[in-house]
Amino acid sequence: MAIEDDVLVIGGGLAGATAALAAADRDVCVRLVTFKQSTLRHASGLIDVLGYASGVNGPLVDPFDAIADLPDSHPYRRVGEETIRDALAFFDRIAGPAYEGGHTDTNALVPTHGGTVKPTARYPASTAAGLASDPRDMLLVGFETLADFDAPLAAAHLDAAGVPFEARGVTLSFPGIRRDDAKITRYSNLLDREETVETGTGSATAREALAEAIRPHLADESRVGFPAILGDEHADEVRADLAAAIGADVFEVPMGPPSLPGMRLDDLLYAALEDASVRVTAGVPVIDYQTNGTGADRIDRVIVDRNGTEIPHRAEQYVLATGGLVGKGIRSDRSVESGSRDDDVRTDGVEPADAGGSAATERSGVVFEPIFDCYVPHAPDRYDWFVDDAFGEHPYARFGLPADRELRPLDADDEPEFENLRAAGAVLGGYDYAAEKSGAGVSLATGYAAGRRAGDEVGYRP
Amino acid sequence: MSDAERPTDDHVPGSDDFEPIQVFPEAEDMDLRPGADNCYKCSTCDTNCPVAEVDDEFPGPKFQGPEQWRLKRQEDHDIDSSVMKCSNCMRCDGACPSEVPLSQMHNAARGEYVDEHMDTFSREYVRNRILANYRRLAPLGAAFPRTANFVMGLSVTKWMGEKLLGITGEREFPEFATQTFREWWAERGGAQVRNENKRIAYFHGCYSNYNTPQVAKALVRVYERFGYEIMVPEQSCSGTPMFANGMLDDARRAAETNVRELGAAIEDGADVIASCSSCSMSLRQEYPELFDFDDTETVAENTWDAIEYLRVHEDLEAALEGTSVDGERYAYHAPCHSRNQGLDGQTVELMALIDGVDAEDVGDSCSGISGTYGWKAENYETSMKIGEEMFEHMDAADATTGLTECPTCSMQMEHGTGYEITHTLEVLEDALVGTKE
Ligand SMILES: Cc1cc2nc3c(=O)[nH]c(=O)nc-3n(C[C@H](O)[C@H](O)[C@H](O)COP(=O)(O)OP(=O)(O)OC[C@H]3O[C@@H](n4cnc5c(N)ncnc54)[C@H](O)[C@@H]3O)c2cc1C
Ligand code: SF4
Ligand code: SF4
């Protein structure tokens, strides 16, 4: 017996969660299997659709304007503009009041912790009062024990960027935190749970004490920005309490990893999965697959490794959303020999390097997709995977699976690898999320398209 | 471009090239560098650590694991005493996107710390050894259960425990059953189903033997209902409390017995089944990480969680379809060690199939007790702070009883909320066999 469902999604990041929700919308039985925590927990929580495009100077005003000019292999071109819009609408329904930006096609400009301004399509409600297009003056507050956000510096950068308001920064000590390297969850937990903390003048609740520390520094700014540590489960309440106590709007500036807004979005998606009755199996990897013999290009079941025990899971349709090089859905290796893969895998023209330690062994490398061994185009010489200029166009940034318009991964001959496998998110190739600022947008659009399609196909056998 | 941005070569989960690390005889020789080098300092692990979330003093898993190993290699550094504050919940393992073996590093570091820096005559060492070796004391308590329950309940005993040993006086000692599971098993004449083709070896662990035999009996009845022949081999403690206290020598002795006996049962055609999630975690993950006795891998590969096994080998969902029990509303907490094995969703999935049962998941927070951790006077407060989120969610749940698969989580759930707690197997027994006691 295998554990059985209609649709099985592999990978629980933004792409996998969206795919599972989109499939569940079709009233089929969906399971999501995911291994480690997704990159969403490092990500800013902003949903970028397209911030920059090659050949266009500066941030894009309307991302949809630029989509037609993307190369045909780009995931956005594979799914089409209509689907991107549908996916965003789908996201807006799931996120509800937790996210804003859906009222317009135009990118919003959000100040980041470095004091740059980032174009993005959807942003958490907690950052709404901080938009750079808003002309109100702002006070940025940093903390001595939180090295990642230098408020005076960020304010100076914003001023230098020519924002239409005055920005000023102060650095304070956070009531109740002594350690230099206290975890961000420690800060948020103090505020969330309203713990009692010692201040110079006695003890107070954490929110109270924080507001108290800020009041003397506020001039006539009507909004105050904090690093994104303002609570977790009760973040809205923390923000509202602080705003009332300070007498100004309060917003969060998105931070680098690990990121509370990313974690909150992760929690929001998993709550939605629970509501949609998607079965979630987390903490264990899918390691292999089997076909049922009759049609070799149809996946019959996949194997989940539970701490050494191999558990078969069967479904009719599969979605692969295991992430890119960072999420480990795509992996690289020095050579075939040093890897743990079968010997018969395709290596895109790479001759398996001999084990003799020649120069070829040193230089040749393999980029591969470890579960289904789907085709990943890449240069045989690993020194060709990146360029010397750190900000140059690195080929590895685009590594990933090529796919057809239904998002089925394609082999070297442009044929679908399997008829019942679709891919979504960072495991797809052909785009550079860091350069384009398109990460979450691609995961949403392709997750939605792949999940929808998988849900529609259930019951359909050729 | 920094190294962190460069594509790295890495280990593929599930591939067979994993080398177990032999901690003995020389723990300090173990080399976890490959794991440490995988760390790119994203701090995701730190944000998942329930101890760091409530305790400003705890430096967190990233420090305990990869950073400590790097320091040790470079500058002849000693293991930091803060490793004793880690509760071994293993949440950091599931967090790391780069597959750094964090809890394995913590186990090794704790072992080294206890070996080299802890005075074996110190109160802390003696106390930890007693807590870790609960299995050795339990037979005494079980031999005179009424006396033991009476003595353990006395306030003077608690006072002495707290003052002499640093065992918190805030908690109620778990009661000993008047008849152990093994006594019951012998009395009924062992297995009542013979079946060459369907055989399991039951690893009951200490707690269901001495304290909650009703859970073990439920397992027997449910498995016999599906026609399984049950073996109950000789066994020792799974070792989890020993790992958590850095008592690796004790753990090794216990593991040796278990691997030998369970290995023999597998030889006889059985699969190993555990009803406690920390026991199955230990046999499946910690043994192969830390030991390489002859059958360690075989035992790990053939060990299953009791419910998971039925789901894969029987049509448990079909069997539950249409069953009913007298209305019961549960607040379910998934133990960290189930979560880590990808088992956290299964109970709620199955309960939904039984008529009259309603199980509500109370969320993904840690219960905070983590085995022996919350029993130590110095950790009691931290333990309760961690548990607070679970207590709140349980209070808010529309439920009458708590439900979980971990004995110590159930102590904490009861302690923090006053709920009575039951085990998933007992509910399955009620639905499938109808003989729940
Ligand atoms: C530091 C950082 C900052 C970012 N900032 C932004 C931003 O500001 N705006 C933006 O739009 N985007 C941002 N992104 C990008 C965006 O977050 C990602 O592109 C997107 O989240 C990728 O989602 P995914 O679901 O495709 O993959 P992932 O999030 O990588 O998820 C993949 C999941 O699959 C699991 N998995 C892998 N292998 C297996 C297996 N064998 N079996 C089961 N499960 C498996 C992994 O454990 C993981 O949970 C950022 C990314 C990073 C890393
Ligand atoms: S095992 Fe648990 S307590 Fe210990 S460091 Fe990891 S997350 Fe923290
Ligand atoms: S989660 Fe993994 S990679 Fe990130 S800091 Fe922790 S150990 Fe390092």
CSV table of C-alpha atoms and ligand atoms in Angstrom, one decimal, chain B residues 38-46 61-62 66 92 95-100 102, ligand 3:
chain,number,residue,atom,x,y,z
B,38,ASN,CA,27.5,23.7,5.0
B,39,CYS,CA,26.3,26.5,7.3
B,40,TYR,CA,25.9,29.8,5.5
B,41,LYS,CA,24.8,31.7,8.6
B,42,CYS,CA,21.3,32.4,7.6
B,43,SER,CA,20.1,32.0,11.2
B,44,THR,CA,16.9,30.2,10.3
B,45,CYS,CA,17.8,27.6,12.9
B,46,ASP,CA,18.0,30.3,15.6
B,61,PRO,CA,21.7,26.4,17.7
B,62,LYS,CA,23.9,28.1,15.1
B,66,PRO,CA,28.6,25.0,13.4
B,92,CYS,CA,16.7,23.3,14.5
B,95,ALA,CA,14.8,24.3,10.1
B,96,CYS,CA,18.2,24.4,8.4
B,97,PRO,CA,17.8,24.8,4.6
B,98,SER,CA,21.3,23.7,4.2
B,99,GLU,CA,20.9,20.4,6.0
B,100,VAL,CA,23.5,21.0,8.7
B,102,LEU,CA,22.6,20.4,14.1
C,3,SF4,S1,19.9,27.3,9.5
C,3,SF4,FE1,21.6,26.0,8.8
C,3,SF4,S2,22.7,27.3,7.4
C,3,SF4,FE2,21.3,28.7,8.6
C,3,SF4,S3,22.6,29.4,10.3
C,3,SF4,FE3,21.5,27.6,11.0
C,3,SF4,S4,23.0,25.9,10.6
C,3,SF4,FE4,23.7,27.7,9.4
